[in-house]
Amino acid sequence: MSAQGEFERALRRAVPPELQGLDDGLLEQLTVLADAERVRRDEELRDSLTEALKEIPLPLRGVAKRAVIR
Amino acid sequence: MSEEDPTRDRIARLLNTDRDALSQLLDGVDEDTRGALATHVASSWESRDEKTLKAVLSLLGVLPDVVSAKVAQKRMPPRFVARIAPHLSEGSFVSLVGRLEPEFLAEVSVWLDHPRCREVLRAIPQEHFLPAARILEGRGDWDTLAAVGRELDEETFAASLAAFDREALLADVEHRDPAYAERVRAALPA
């Protein structure tokens, strides 16, 4: 499933009772708005982790990589 | 200038989208439903991002505090640090905040999902946040200052205002956010 599908599924899963009557079109439009943000978040995360590892002093880098992978 | 609408602004921050466009979309949706919608969007992101956020927290957790702060400030955008803030323990957040430059902390404050950061915001010693608050004040970013202030208990809120000029503060916020102005008056009696 695509990342977009994952977010859409999360947004539509377990909709709380107070949102049950909400116009389905509104959730749909919010999901569309979220799509652009999803791309930014994924880029931000990838870049941040890559850059963060560069900043970590060499003696700690192995521990840091293992922490990320774990 | 947009009319004050904290819940709309929260959803706009969560979706990183234009709040005026969002105003049209939410037109006719009552406040309780908007609040539930904001919470639902936040938890949906969290559900999607859980694995990757845990990786970042795990990374910061194995580093000495001073290295964590340096890594966060030099290599992570403020918006990204704001995303992980609700997942940090009070102790970790306070330690991180105490080591961040005020400019960076001010930017982080803009992007926080403030209601979900209530406990950690209350735990920050005011002297750590004040320089960042001054920067936000200088920019006229009352939306962020009010969003942070809403999550503070009365005692902490009053302490956070002590360094501000009461009348200047009221003059700035009165027309935009009457409820916030009322709270300022209660916290800082004339």
Short mmCIF file of C-alpha atoms in Angstrom, two decimals:
data_model
loop_
_atom_site.label_atom_id
_atom_site.label_comp_id
_atom_site.label_asym_id
_atom_site.label_seq_id
_atom_site.Cartn_x
_atom_site.Cartn_y
_atom_site.Cartn_z
CA MET A 1 0.00 0.00 0.00
CA SER A 2 1.28 3.46 -0.87
CA ALA A 3 2.21 5.96 1.84
CA GLN A 4 -0.78 8.01 0.79
CA GLY A 5 -2.98 4.96 1.23
CA GLU A 6 -1.55 4.42 4.71
CA PHE A 7 -2.42 7.92 5.83
CA GLU A 8 -5.83 7.79 4.23
CA ARG A 9 -6.48 4.51 5.96
CA ALA A 10 -5.34 5.97 9.29
CA LEU A 11 -7.54 9.03 8.81
CA ARG A 12 -10.57 6.94 7.97
CA ARG A 13 -9.94 4.18 10.49
CA ALA A 14 -11.52 4.35 13.93
CA VAL A 15 -13.29 7.61 13.20
CA PRO A 16 -14.47 8.77 16.64
CA PRO A 17 -18.24 8.88 17.29
CA GLU A 18 -18.33 12.69 17.24
CA LEU A 19 -17.11 12.62 13.63
CA GLN A 20 -19.47 9.90 12.40
CA GLY A 21 -21.91 12.43 10.98
CA LEU A 22 -19.24 14.53 9.30
CA ASP A 23 -19.56 15.09 5.58
CA ASP A 24 -17.48 12.41 3.89
CA GLY A 25 -16.35 14.99 1.36
CA LEU A 26 -14.64 17.00 4.08
CA LEU A 27 -12.49 14.06 5.17
CA GLU A 28 -11.71 13.46 1.52
CA GLN A 29 -10.57 17.06 1.03
CA LEU A 30 -8.47 16.96 4.19
CA THR A 31 -6.81 13.82 2.90
CA VAL A 32 -5.96 15.62 -0.33
CA LEU A 33 -4.46 18.50 1.67
CA ALA A 34 -2.52 15.98 3.74
CA ASP A 35 -1.03 14.41 0.65
CA ALA A 36 1.37 17.30 -0.01
CA GLU A 37 2.30 17.38 3.66
CA ARG A 38 2.99 13.63 3.60
CA VAL A 39 5.58 14.14 0.86
CA ARG A 40 7.24 16.97 2.84
CA ARG A 41 7.26 14.88 6.02
CA ASP A 42 8.86 11.91 4.32
CA GLU A 43 11.57 14.09 2.76
CA GLU A 44 12.14 15.86 6.06
CA LEU A 45 12.51 12.60 7.93
CA ARG A 46 14.89 11.06 5.42
CA ASP A 47 17.04 14.18 5.23
CA SER A 48 17.02 14.70 9.00
CA LEU A 49 18.17 11.19 9.82
CA THR A 50 20.89 11.29 7.16
CA GLU A 51 22.13 14.68 8.30
CA ALA A 52 21.83 13.79 12.00
CA LEU A 53 24.15 10.82 11.61
CA LYS A 54 26.78 13.09 10.04
CA GLU A 55 26.68 15.36 13.08
CA ILE A 56 27.24 12.55 15.59
CA PRO A 57 30.85 12.16 16.78
CA LEU A 58 32.52 9.09 15.30
CA PRO A 59 32.78 7.11 18.56
CA LEU A 60 29.00 7.33 18.97
CA ARG A 61 28.03 6.75 15.35
CA GLY A 62 27.83 2.95 15.55
CA VAL A 63 25.55 3.09 18.58
CA ALA A 64 23.44 5.74 16.85
CA LYS A 65 23.03 3.69 13.67
CA ARG A 66 22.01 0.63 15.66
CA ALA A 67 19.47 2.73 17.57
CA VAL A 68 17.88 3.93 14.33
CA ILE A 69 17.74 0.45 12.80
CA ARG A 70 16.40 -1.23 15.94
CA MET B 1 -5.39 39.25 8.87
CA SER B 2 -7.18 36.04 9.81
CA GLU B 3 -9.70 36.08 12.60
CA GLU B 4 -8.50 34.21 15.66
CA ASP B 5 -9.53 30.56 15.46
CA PRO B 6 -7.21 28.29 17.48
CA THR B 7 -8.73 25.00 16.36
CA ARG B 8 -8.57 25.93 12.67
CA ASP B 9 -4.98 27.08 13.20
CA ARG B 10 -4.13 23.78 14.87
CA ILE B 11 -5.50 21.80 11.93
CA ALA B 12 -3.66 24.13 9.53
CA ARG B 13 -0.39 23.44 11.38
CA LEU B 14 -1.00 19.69 11.36
CA LEU B 15 -1.62 19.72 7.62
CA ASN B 16 0.85 22.55 6.94
CA THR B 17 -1.79 24.23 4.88
CA ASP B 18 -3.22 27.70 4.38
CA ARG B 19 -5.56 28.59 7.21
CA ASP B 20 -7.78 30.86 5.14
CA ALA B 21 -8.46 28.04 2.67
CA LEU B 22 -9.14 25.79 5.64
CA SER B 23 -11.63 28.34 7.00
CA GLN B 24 -13.82 27.80 3.94
CA LEU B 25 -13.58 24.05 4.26
CA LEU B 26 -14.56 24.11 7.93
CA ASP B 27 -17.33 26.64 7.48
CA GLY B 28 -20.42 25.35 9.27
CA VAL B 29 -18.56 22.72 11.29
CA ASP B 30 -19.21 23.34 15.00
CA GLU B 31 -16.35 23.85 17.48
CA ASP B 32 -16.69 20.46 19.22
CA THR B 33 -16.52 18.65 15.88
CA ARG B 34 -13.54 20.78 14.80
CA GLY B 35 -11.75 19.86 18.01
CA ALA B 36 -12.46 16.18 17.44
CA LEU B 37 -11.29 16.53 13.86
CA ALA B 38 -8.00 18.15 14.96
CA THR B 39 -7.39 15.35 17.46
CA HIS B 40 -8.22 12.76 14.83
CA VAL B 41 -5.85 14.27 12.25
CA ALA B 42 -3.07 14.42 14.89
CA SER B 43 -3.56 10.80 15.91
CA SER B 44 -3.73 9.71 12.26
CA TRP B 45 -0.33 11.29 11.58
CA GLU B 46 0.98 9.71 14.72
CA SER B 47 -0.28 6.31 13.69
CA ARG B 48 1.41 6.66 10.31
CA ASP B 49 4.66 8.14 11.65
CA GLU B 50 4.97 5.94 14.73
CA LYS B 51 7.76 3.71 13.45
CA THR B 52 9.93 6.52 12.10
CA LEU B 53 9.41 8.77 15.12
CA LYS B 54 10.48 5.90 17.35
CA ALA B 55 13.68 5.59 15.30
CA VAL B 56 14.47 9.28 15.85
CA LEU B 57 13.64 9.09 19.56
CA SER B 58 15.78 6.00 19.85
CA LEU B 59 18.64 7.86 18.16
CA LEU B 60 18.36 10.89 20.44
CA GLY B 61 17.95 8.59 23.44
CA VAL B 62 21.35 6.94 23.04
CA LEU B 63 23.22 10.23 22.72
CA PRO B 64 24.39 12.44 25.58
CA ASP B 65 21.99 15.39 26.05
CA VAL B 66 24.48 17.91 24.75
CA VAL B 67 25.01 15.90 21.54
CA SER B 68 21.24 15.36 21.10
CA ALA B 69 20.65 19.10 21.28
CA LYS B 70 23.47 19.82 18.83
CA VAL B 71 22.20 17.21 16.38
CA ALA B 72 18.62 18.50 16.65
CA GLN B 73 19.58 22.12 16.19
CA LYS B 74 22.14 21.74 13.43
CA ARG B 75 20.65 18.90 11.40
CA MET B 76 16.91 18.82 11.99
CA PRO B 77 14.40 21.45 10.85
CA PRO B 78 12.43 23.08 13.71
CA ARG B 79 9.22 21.64 12.31
CA PHE B 80 10.67 18.15 12.61
CA VAL B 81 11.80 18.72 16.21
CA ALA B 82 8.27 19.97 16.93
CA ARG B 83 6.88 16.70 15.61
CA ILE B 84 8.91 14.60 18.01
CA ALA B 85 8.32 16.90 21.01
CA PRO B 86 5.07 15.24 22.18
CA HIS B 87 6.90 11.92 22.36
CA LEU B 88 9.73 13.12 24.58
CA SER B 89 9.57 12.72 28.35
CA GLU B 90 9.28 15.95 30.34
CA GLY B 91 12.88 15.53 31.49
CA SER B 92 14.21 15.00 27.97
CA PHE B 93 12.22 17.90 26.57
CA VAL B 94 13.32 20.30 29.31
CA SER B 95 16.92 19.22 28.84
CA LEU B 96 16.68 19.73 25.08
CA VAL B 97 14.97 23.11 25.39
CA GLY B 98 17.62 24.32 27.81
CA ARG B 99 20.29 23.71 25.18
CA LEU B 100 18.58 25.13 22.10
CA GLU B 101 19.30 28.59 20.76
CA PRO B 102 16.33 30.95 21.33
CA GLU B 103 15.83 31.51 17.58
CA PHE B 104 15.57 27.79 16.99
CA LEU B 105 13.28 27.28 19.99
CA ALA B 106 11.01 30.07 18.75
CA GLU B 107 10.68 28.25 15.41
CA VAL B 108 10.00 24.94 17.15
CA SER B 109 7.28 26.67 19.18
CA VAL B 110 5.52 27.77 16.01
CA TRP B 111 5.18 24.19 14.77
CA LEU B 112 4.30 22.37 17.98
CA ASP B 113 0.94 20.69 18.25
CA HIS B 114 0.43 22.65 21.46
CA PRO B 115 -2.47 20.72 23.04
CA ARG B 116 -0.51 17.47 22.80
CA CYS B 117 2.55 19.16 24.33
CA ARG B 118 0.72 20.49 27.41
CA GLU B 119 2.69 18.54 30.00
CA VAL B 120 6.10 19.25 28.51
CA LEU B 121 5.29 22.94 27.97
CA ARG B 122 4.32 23.26 31.63
CA ALA B 123 7.60 21.67 32.64
CA ILE B 124 9.85 24.19 30.86
CA PRO B 125 11.50 26.63 33.26
CA GLN B 126 10.31 30.08 32.17
CA GLU B 127 13.86 31.41 31.97
CA HIS B 128 14.51 28.87 29.21
CA PHE B 129 11.51 29.89 27.16
CA LEU B 130 11.56 33.63 27.76
CA PRO B 131 14.24 34.51 25.15
CA ALA B 132 12.26 32.60 22.52
CA ALA B 133 9.05 34.31 23.68
CA ARG B 134 10.79 37.65 23.20
CA ILE B 135 11.62 36.72 19.62
CA LEU B 136 8.01 35.71 18.95
CA GLU B 137 6.86 38.97 20.53
CA GLY B 138 9.27 40.92 18.31
CA ARG B 139 7.78 39.23 15.25
CA GLY B 140 4.27 39.96 16.46
CA ASP B 141 3.55 36.23 16.46
CA TRP B 142 0.77 36.36 19.03
CA ASP B 143 -0.85 33.26 17.59
CA THR B 144 2.07 31.14 18.76
CA LEU B 145 2.41 32.91 22.10
CA ALA B 146 -1.31 32.48 22.73
CA ALA B 147 -1.20 28.82 21.64
CA VAL B 148 1.60 28.13 24.13
CA GLY B 149 -0.14 30.21 26.82
CA ARG B 150 -3.38 28.24 26.47
CA GLU B 151 -1.62 25.07 27.61
CA LEU B 152 -0.05 26.59 30.73
CA ASP B 153 -1.64 26.44 34.17
CA GLU B 154 -2.49 29.83 35.68
CA GLU B 155 0.62 30.06 37.83
CA THR B 156 3.00 29.25 34.98
CA PHE B 157 1.04 31.49 32.63
CA ALA B 158 1.36 34.44 35.03
CA ALA B 159 5.08 33.77 35.45
CA SER B 160 5.51 33.63 31.67
CA LEU B 161 3.96 37.09 31.33
CA ALA B 162 5.97 38.75 34.06
CA ALA B 163 8.63 40.03 31.69
CA PHE B 164 6.14 41.58 29.26
CA ASP B 165 4.67 45.05 29.40
CA ARG B 166 1.04 44.49 30.38
CA GLU B 167 -0.45 47.39 28.46
CA ALA B 168 1.55 46.75 25.30
CA LEU B 169 0.60 43.08 25.45
CA LEU B 170 -3.10 43.89 25.86
CA ALA B 171 -2.98 46.46 23.07
CA ASP B 172 -1.56 43.81 20.75
CA VAL B 173 -3.94 40.97 21.57
CA GLU B 174 -7.18 42.72 22.57
CA HIS B 175 -8.74 42.94 19.13
CA ARG B 176 -7.51 39.56 17.93
CA ASP B 177 -8.15 37.25 20.84
CA PRO B 178 -10.47 38.65 23.53
CA ALA B 179 -10.38 35.40 25.55
CA TYR B 180 -6.58 35.51 25.70
CA ALA B 181 -6.68 39.21 26.65
CA GLU B 182 -9.08 38.39 29.48
CA ARG B 183 -6.70 35.75 30.75
CA VAL B 184 -3.82 38.22 30.60
CA ARG B 185 -5.85 40.69 32.69
CA ALA B 186 -6.56 38.01 35.29
CA ALA B 187 -2.92 36.93 35.42
CA LEU B 188 -1.53 40.48 35.53
CA PRO B 189 -3.91 42.68 37.52
CA ALA B 190 -3.52 46.40 36.82
#
